[in-house]
Amino acid sequence: MQLPDNFHIAVIMDGNGRWGEIHKKNRVAGHEAGMNRVGELFDESTKLGIRHLTLFAFSTENWKRSSFEVNGLMRIFREYIKRESAKILGENVRVKFIGDKAAFSKDLIAMMISLEDQTKENTGLQLNVAMNYGGHDEILRATRKLLAQNIAPEDLTKELFENALDTAGTPPVDLLVRTSGEQRISNFLLWQAAYAELYFTDTLWPDFDANELKKSIAYYNERTRRFGGN
């Protein structure tokens, strides 16, 4: 498949809870199945030449879910980092957690920072994992950061603002995928996805395999990108 240099795909991994219920399990079991799908996705992304992959793992709104589901997700995040760190390092993947880490427990924060530090020199796939992330929250935090630097309004540029975002150094999103049939972007990468192609599929996230990824890229390749031109 032909892809532009620095191709960036972002994925809203939706449908885990429904998958669990459909399979006569609980919602946390669905999240476990969904997390197991992540490794296959970044393996296939590397094979296809995708340079940047951003995954929506936990939103600022997800704290409103039941304590059973939230606690289950926190356990899954810890287990995944422990289990997959060696593989991530071995495959030359660079990991960055975007979002406001401060809301998480100290041990999970330490695990995220450690994985970022261990992989910061890697030169392969850039994997961004959005944790306690919301587009509105990110833009507010970036604005506060710039205000704290006493930047004059007339000196504020698009480049300065982008460098204050969590995704600084990552190119804009080319393709935004959402699984499970919902057709909205749900406060995800509002700035970065301004000109992204949007691909919606009924497939639930735990069933989104390599073939589904290729379908989304085939859809992208059929699009004509004008960026506001004729």
mmCIF file of C-alpha atoms in Angstrom:
data_model
loop_
_atom_site.group_PDB
_atom_site.id
_atom_site.type_symbol
_atom_site.label_atom_id
_atom_site.label_comp_id
_atom_site.label_asym_id
_atom_site.label_seq_id
_atom_site.Cartn_x
_atom_site.Cartn_y
_atom_site.Cartn_z
ATOM 1 C CA MET A 1 0.000 0.000 0.000
ATOM 2 C CA GLN A 2 1.273 3.422 -0.964
ATOM 3 C CA LEU A 3 1.438 5.859 1.944
ATOM 4 C CA PRO A 4 2.893 9.362 2.244
ATOM 5 C CA ASP A 5 5.995 9.916 4.339
ATOM 6 C CA ASN A 6 5.297 10.445 8.050
ATOM 7 C CA PHE A 7 1.796 8.995 7.671
ATOM 8 C CA HIS A 8 -0.218 9.448 10.878
ATOM 9 C CA ILE A 9 -3.213 7.293 11.726
ATOM 10 C CA ALA A 10 -5.299 7.857 14.863
ATOM 11 C CA VAL A 11 -7.784 5.332 16.213
ATOM 12 C CA ILE A 12 -10.762 5.683 18.556
ATOM 13 C CA MET A 13 -10.828 2.133 19.905
ATOM 14 C CA ASP A 14 -14.574 1.886 20.531
ATOM 15 C CA GLY A 15 -16.825 -1.080 21.234
ATOM 16 C CA ASN A 16 -14.876 -3.005 23.873
ATOM 17 C CA GLY A 17 -17.696 -3.003 26.422
ATOM 18 C CA ARG A 18 -20.277 -4.059 23.842
ATOM 19 C CA TRP A 19 -17.945 -6.830 22.646
ATOM 20 C CA GLY A 20 -17.768 -8.162 26.199
ATOM 21 C CA GLU A 21 -21.550 -8.108 26.559
ATOM 22 C CA ILE A 22 -22.120 -9.761 23.157
ATOM 23 C CA HIS A 23 -19.737 -12.557 24.178
ATOM 24 C CA LYS A 24 -21.608 -13.079 27.480
ATOM 25 C CA LYS A 25 -18.799 -11.522 29.486
ATOM 26 C CA ASN A 26 -18.501 -8.247 31.384
ATOM 27 C CA ARG A 27 -17.287 -4.933 29.995
ATOM 28 C CA VAL A 28 -13.818 -5.308 31.556
ATOM 29 C CA ALA A 29 -13.331 -8.582 29.678
ATOM 30 C CA GLY A 30 -14.103 -6.624 26.521
ATOM 31 C CA HIS A 31 -11.422 -4.081 27.414
ATOM 32 C CA GLU A 32 -8.941 -6.919 27.958
ATOM 33 C CA ALA A 33 -9.740 -8.292 24.506
ATOM 34 C CA GLY A 34 -9.342 -4.806 23.066
ATOM 35 C CA MET A 35 -5.970 -4.259 24.701
ATOM 36 C CA ASN A 36 -4.746 -7.571 23.298
ATOM 37 C CA ARG A 37 -5.555 -6.208 19.833
ATOM 38 C CA VAL A 38 -3.149 -3.254 20.248
ATOM 39 C CA GLY A 39 0.023 -5.305 19.736
ATOM 40 C CA GLU A 40 -1.231 -6.661 16.425
ATOM 41 C CA LEU A 41 -2.111 -3.153 15.300
ATOM 42 C CA PHE A 42 1.323 -1.673 15.886
ATOM 43 C CA ASP A 43 2.978 -4.767 14.348
ATOM 44 C CA GLU A 44 0.892 -4.350 11.202
ATOM 45 C CA SER A 45 1.421 -0.576 11.192
ATOM 46 C CA THR A 46 5.178 -1.134 11.112
ATOM 47 C CA LYS A 47 4.843 -3.587 8.213
ATOM 48 C CA LEU A 48 2.742 -1.087 6.242
ATOM 49 C CA GLY A 49 5.203 1.760 6.776
ATOM 50 C CA ILE A 50 2.987 3.812 9.084
ATOM 51 C CA ARG A 51 5.243 6.168 11.027
ATOM 52 C CA HIS A 52 2.817 7.567 13.621
ATOM 53 C CA LEU A 53 -0.013 5.769 15.413
ATOM 54 C CA THR A 54 -2.162 7.471 18.076
ATOM 55 C CA LEU A 55 -4.605 5.393 20.115
ATOM 56 C CA PHE A 56 -7.447 6.751 22.256
ATOM 57 C CA ALA A 57 -7.185 4.526 25.346
ATOM 58 C CA PHE A 58 -8.914 6.535 28.108
ATOM 59 C CA SER A 59 -10.691 9.873 27.868
ATOM 60 C CA THR A 60 -11.198 12.642 30.408
ATOM 61 C CA GLU A 61 -14.873 11.611 30.397
ATOM 62 C CA ASN A 62 -14.219 7.919 31.058
ATOM 63 C CA TRP A 63 -13.827 8.565 34.789
ATOM 64 C CA LYS A 64 -17.649 8.790 34.878
ATOM 65 C CA ARG A 65 -17.942 5.057 34.233
ATOM 66 C CA SER A 66 -18.574 2.588 37.064
ATOM 67 C CA SER A 67 -15.764 2.065 39.574
ATOM 68 C CA PHE A 68 -15.675 -1.599 38.527
ATOM 69 C CA GLU A 69 -14.940 -0.649 34.918
ATOM 70 C CA VAL A 70 -12.473 2.150 35.740
ATOM 71 C CA ASN A 71 -10.543 -0.013 38.214
ATOM 72 C CA GLY A 72 -10.504 -2.819 35.659
ATOM 73 C CA LEU A 73 -9.068 -0.479 33.033
ATOM 74 C CA MET A 74 -6.328 0.721 35.396
ATOM 75 C CA ARG A 75 -5.374 -2.909 36.086
ATOM 76 C CA ILE A 76 -5.304 -3.663 32.364
ATOM 77 C CA PHE A 77 -3.069 -0.640 31.663
ATOM 78 C CA ARG A 78 -0.571 -1.769 34.331
ATOM 79 C CA GLU A 79 -0.553 -5.351 33.088
ATOM 80 C CA TYR A 80 -0.127 -4.291 29.472
ATOM 81 C CA ILE A 81 2.861 -2.052 30.193
ATOM 82 C CA LYS A 82 4.535 -4.808 32.242
ATOM 83 C CA ARG A 83 3.851 -7.482 29.646
ATOM 84 C CA GLU A 84 4.632 -5.553 26.469
ATOM 85 C CA SER A 85 7.554 -3.311 27.445
ATOM 86 C CA ALA A 86 10.213 -5.778 26.275
ATOM 87 C CA LYS A 87 8.454 -6.296 22.935
ATOM 88 C CA ILE A 88 8.050 -2.547 22.418
ATOM 89 C CA LEU A 89 11.740 -2.007 23.098
ATOM 90 C CA GLY A 90 12.736 -4.900 20.827
ATOM 91 C CA GLU A 91 10.665 -3.588 17.939
ATOM 92 C CA ASN A 92 12.193 -0.104 18.075
ATOM 93 C CA VAL A 93 8.844 1.544 18.941
ATOM 94 C CA ARG A 94 8.896 4.947 20.587
ATOM 95 C CA VAL A 95 6.070 5.456 23.093
ATOM 96 C CA LYS A 96 4.552 8.691 24.313
ATOM 97 C CA PHE A 97 1.557 9.005 26.625
ATOM 98 C CA ILE A 98 -0.506 12.070 25.797
ATOM 99 C CA GLY A 99 -3.093 13.595 28.105
ATOM 100 C CA ASP A 100 -2.995 14.708 31.735
ATOM 101 C CA LYS A 101 -1.109 12.013 33.650
ATOM 102 C CA ALA A 102 -1.617 13.744 37.005
ATOM 103 C CA ALA A 103 -4.976 12.054 37.649
ATOM 104 C CA PHE A 104 -3.498 8.556 37.678
ATOM 105 C CA SER A 105 -1.990 6.693 40.632
ATOM 106 C CA LYS A 106 1.694 7.279 41.359
ATOM 107 C CA ASP A 107 2.713 3.765 40.351
ATOM 108 C CA LEU A 108 0.952 3.970 36.969
ATOM 109 C CA ILE A 109 2.457 7.411 36.311
ATOM 110 C CA ALA A 110 5.903 5.990 37.103
ATOM 111 C CA MET A 111 5.331 3.082 34.702
ATOM 112 C CA MET A 112 4.279 5.421 31.887
ATOM 113 C CA ILE A 113 7.238 7.748 32.406
ATOM 114 C CA SER A 114 9.637 4.803 32.584
ATOM 115 C CA LEU A 115 8.400 3.376 29.265
ATOM 116 C CA GLU A 116 8.675 6.806 27.631
ATOM 117 C CA ASP A 117 12.247 7.180 28.907
ATOM 118 C CA GLN A 118 13.262 3.687 27.813
ATOM 119 C CA THR A 119 11.958 4.182 24.276
ATOM 120 C CA LYS A 120 12.796 7.846 23.651
ATOM 121 C CA GLU A 121 15.804 7.019 21.451
ATOM 122 C CA ASN A 122 13.941 4.465 19.335
ATOM 123 C CA THR A 123 13.561 5.377 15.683
ATOM 124 C CA GLY A 124 10.733 3.146 14.479
ATOM 125 C CA LEU A 125 7.001 3.599 14.874
ATOM 126 C CA GLN A 126 5.919 6.532 17.068
ATOM 127 C CA LEU A 127 3.125 5.184 19.272
ATOM 128 C CA ASN A 128 1.097 7.827 21.097
ATOM 129 C CA VAL A 129 -1.294 6.499 23.740
ATOM 130 C CA ALA A 130 -3.978 8.974 24.814
ATOM 131 C CA MET A 131 -4.629 8.522 28.545
ATOM 132 C CA ASN A 132 -6.932 10.861 30.497
ATOM 133 C CA TYR A 133 -7.043 12.769 27.237
ATOM 134 C CA GLY A 134 -9.606 15.192 25.835
ATOM 135 C CA GLY A 135 -9.140 17.644 22.987
ATOM 136 C CA HIS A 136 -10.693 20.540 24.918
ATOM 137 C CA ASP A 137 -8.503 19.795 27.931
ATOM 138 C CA GLU A 138 -5.368 19.602 25.780
ATOM 139 C CA ILE A 139 -6.074 22.963 24.136
ATOM 140 C CA LEU A 140 -6.721 24.589 27.517
ATOM 141 C CA ARG A 141 -3.494 23.148 28.960
ATOM 142 C CA ALA A 142 -1.523 24.316 25.929
ATOM 143 C CA THR A 143 -3.014 27.812 26.252
ATOM 144 C CA ARG A 144 -2.132 27.996 29.942
ATOM 145 C CA LYS A 145 1.403 26.875 29.149
ATOM 146 C CA LEU A 146 1.817 29.660 26.590
ATOM 147 C CA LEU A 147 0.285 32.272 28.909
ATOM 148 C CA ALA A 148 2.757 31.235 31.614
ATOM 149 C CA GLN A 149 5.564 31.961 29.151
ATOM 150 C CA ASN A 150 4.277 35.529 28.755
ATOM 151 C CA ILE A 151 4.075 35.234 24.984
ATOM 152 C CA ALA A 152 2.588 38.398 23.488
ATOM 153 C CA PRO A 153 -0.615 37.835 21.470
ATOM 154 C CA GLU A 154 0.986 39.204 18.307
ATOM 155 C CA ASP A 155 3.856 36.709 18.678
ATOM 156 C CA LEU A 156 1.624 33.646 18.907
ATOM 157 C CA THR A 157 1.868 31.493 15.795
ATOM 158 C CA LYS A 158 0.418 28.181 14.677
ATOM 159 C CA GLU A 159 3.833 26.582 15.153
ATOM 160 C CA LEU A 160 4.199 27.885 18.723
ATOM 161 C CA PHE A 161 0.750 26.597 19.626
ATOM 162 C CA GLU A 162 1.408 23.168 18.109
ATOM 163 C CA ASN A 163 4.621 22.898 20.098
ATOM 164 C CA ALA A 164 2.613 23.449 23.293
ATOM 165 C CA LEU A 165 0.264 20.552 22.524
ATOM 166 C CA ASP A 166 0.791 17.036 23.887
ATOM 167 C CA THR A 167 1.611 15.856 20.360
ATOM 168 C CA ALA A 168 4.448 18.340 19.761
ATOM 169 C CA GLY A 169 6.758 16.955 17.082
ATOM 170 C CA THR A 170 4.069 14.661 15.627
ATOM 171 C CA PRO A 171 2.610 15.534 12.212
ATOM 172 C CA PRO A 172 -1.121 16.199 11.737
ATOM 173 C CA VAL A 173 -3.450 13.214 11.552
ATOM 174 C CA ASP A 174 -3.933 11.891 8.016
ATOM 175 C CA LEU A 175 -6.535 9.241 8.806
ATOM 176 C CA LEU A 176 -8.812 9.026 11.851
ATOM 177 C CA VAL A 177 -10.512 5.668 12.377
ATOM 178 C CA ARG A 178 -13.409 4.956 14.717
ATOM 179 C CA THR A 179 -14.675 1.446 15.328
ATOM 180 C CA SER A 180 -18.091 0.166 16.523
ATOM 181 C CA GLY A 181 -20.360 2.173 14.217
ATOM 182 C CA GLU A 182 -20.385 5.512 16.038
ATOM 183 C CA GLN A 183 -19.784 8.461 13.692
ATOM 184 C CA ARG A 184 -18.270 11.233 15.786
ATOM 185 C CA ILE A 185 -14.753 12.114 16.936
ATOM 186 C CA SER A 186 -15.656 12.498 20.638
ATOM 187 C CA ASN A 187 -13.235 15.269 21.626
ATOM 188 C CA PHE A 188 -10.213 13.427 20.176
ATOM 189 C CA LEU A 189 -7.305 15.328 18.590
ATOM 190 C CA LEU A 190 -9.437 18.337 17.695
ATOM 191 C CA TRP A 191 -6.491 20.427 16.504
ATOM 192 C CA GLN A 192 -4.440 17.632 14.956
ATOM 193 C CA ALA A 193 -7.300 16.068 12.984
ATOM 194 C CA ALA A 194 -8.512 19.299 11.363
ATOM 195 C CA TYR A 195 -7.916 17.904 7.848
ATOM 196 C CA ALA A 196 -7.941 14.186 8.604
ATOM 197 C CA GLU A 197 -9.898 11.752 6.485
ATOM 198 C CA LEU A 198 -12.536 10.084 8.677
ATOM 199 C CA TYR A 199 -13.182 6.344 8.462
ATOM 200 C CA PHE A 200 -16.035 4.770 10.430
ATOM 201 C CA THR A 201 -16.540 1.021 10.648
ATOM 202 C CA ASP A 202 -19.166 -1.121 12.388
ATOM 203 C CA THR A 203 -16.430 -3.532 13.488
ATOM 204 C CA LEU A 204 -15.969 -3.557 17.262
ATOM 205 C CA TRP A 205 -12.424 -2.762 18.378
ATOM 206 C CA PRO A 206 -11.492 -6.273 19.635
ATOM 207 C CA ASP A 207 -12.326 -7.572 16.127
ATOM 208 C CA PHE A 208 -10.343 -4.869 14.288
ATOM 209 C CA ASP A 209 -7.554 -6.968 12.774
ATOM 210 C CA ALA A 210 -4.875 -6.429 10.116
ATOM 211 C CA ASN A 211 -7.400 -6.778 7.290
ATOM 212 C CA GLU A 212 -9.625 -4.101 8.835
ATOM 213 C CA LEU A 213 -6.630 -1.777 9.087
ATOM 214 C CA LYS A 214 -5.851 -2.347 5.423
ATOM 215 C CA LYS A 215 -9.476 -1.542 4.522
ATOM 216 C CA SER A 216 -9.197 1.798 6.300
ATOM 217 C CA ILE A 217 -5.993 2.638 4.444
ATOM 218 C CA ALA A 218 -7.540 1.603 1.114
ATOM 219 C CA TYR A 219 -10.360 4.053 1.863
ATOM 220 C CA TYR A 220 -7.780 6.774 2.560
ATOM 221 C CA ASN A 221 -5.996 6.067 -0.719
ATOM 222 C CA GLU A 222 -9.257 6.574 -2.613
ATOM 223 C CA ARG A 223 -9.703 10.076 -1.207
ATOM 224 C CA THR A 224 -8.552 13.277 -2.926
ATOM 225 C CA ARG A 225 -7.049 15.579 -0.324
ATOM 226 C CA ARG A 226 -7.432 19.268 -1.190
ATOM 227 C CA PHE A 227 -6.844 20.988 2.185
ATOM 228 C CA GLY A 228 -9.357 23.705 1.313
ATOM 229 C CA GLY A 229 -8.366 24.041 -2.343
ATOM 230 C CA ASN A 230 -10.497 23.284 -5.387
#
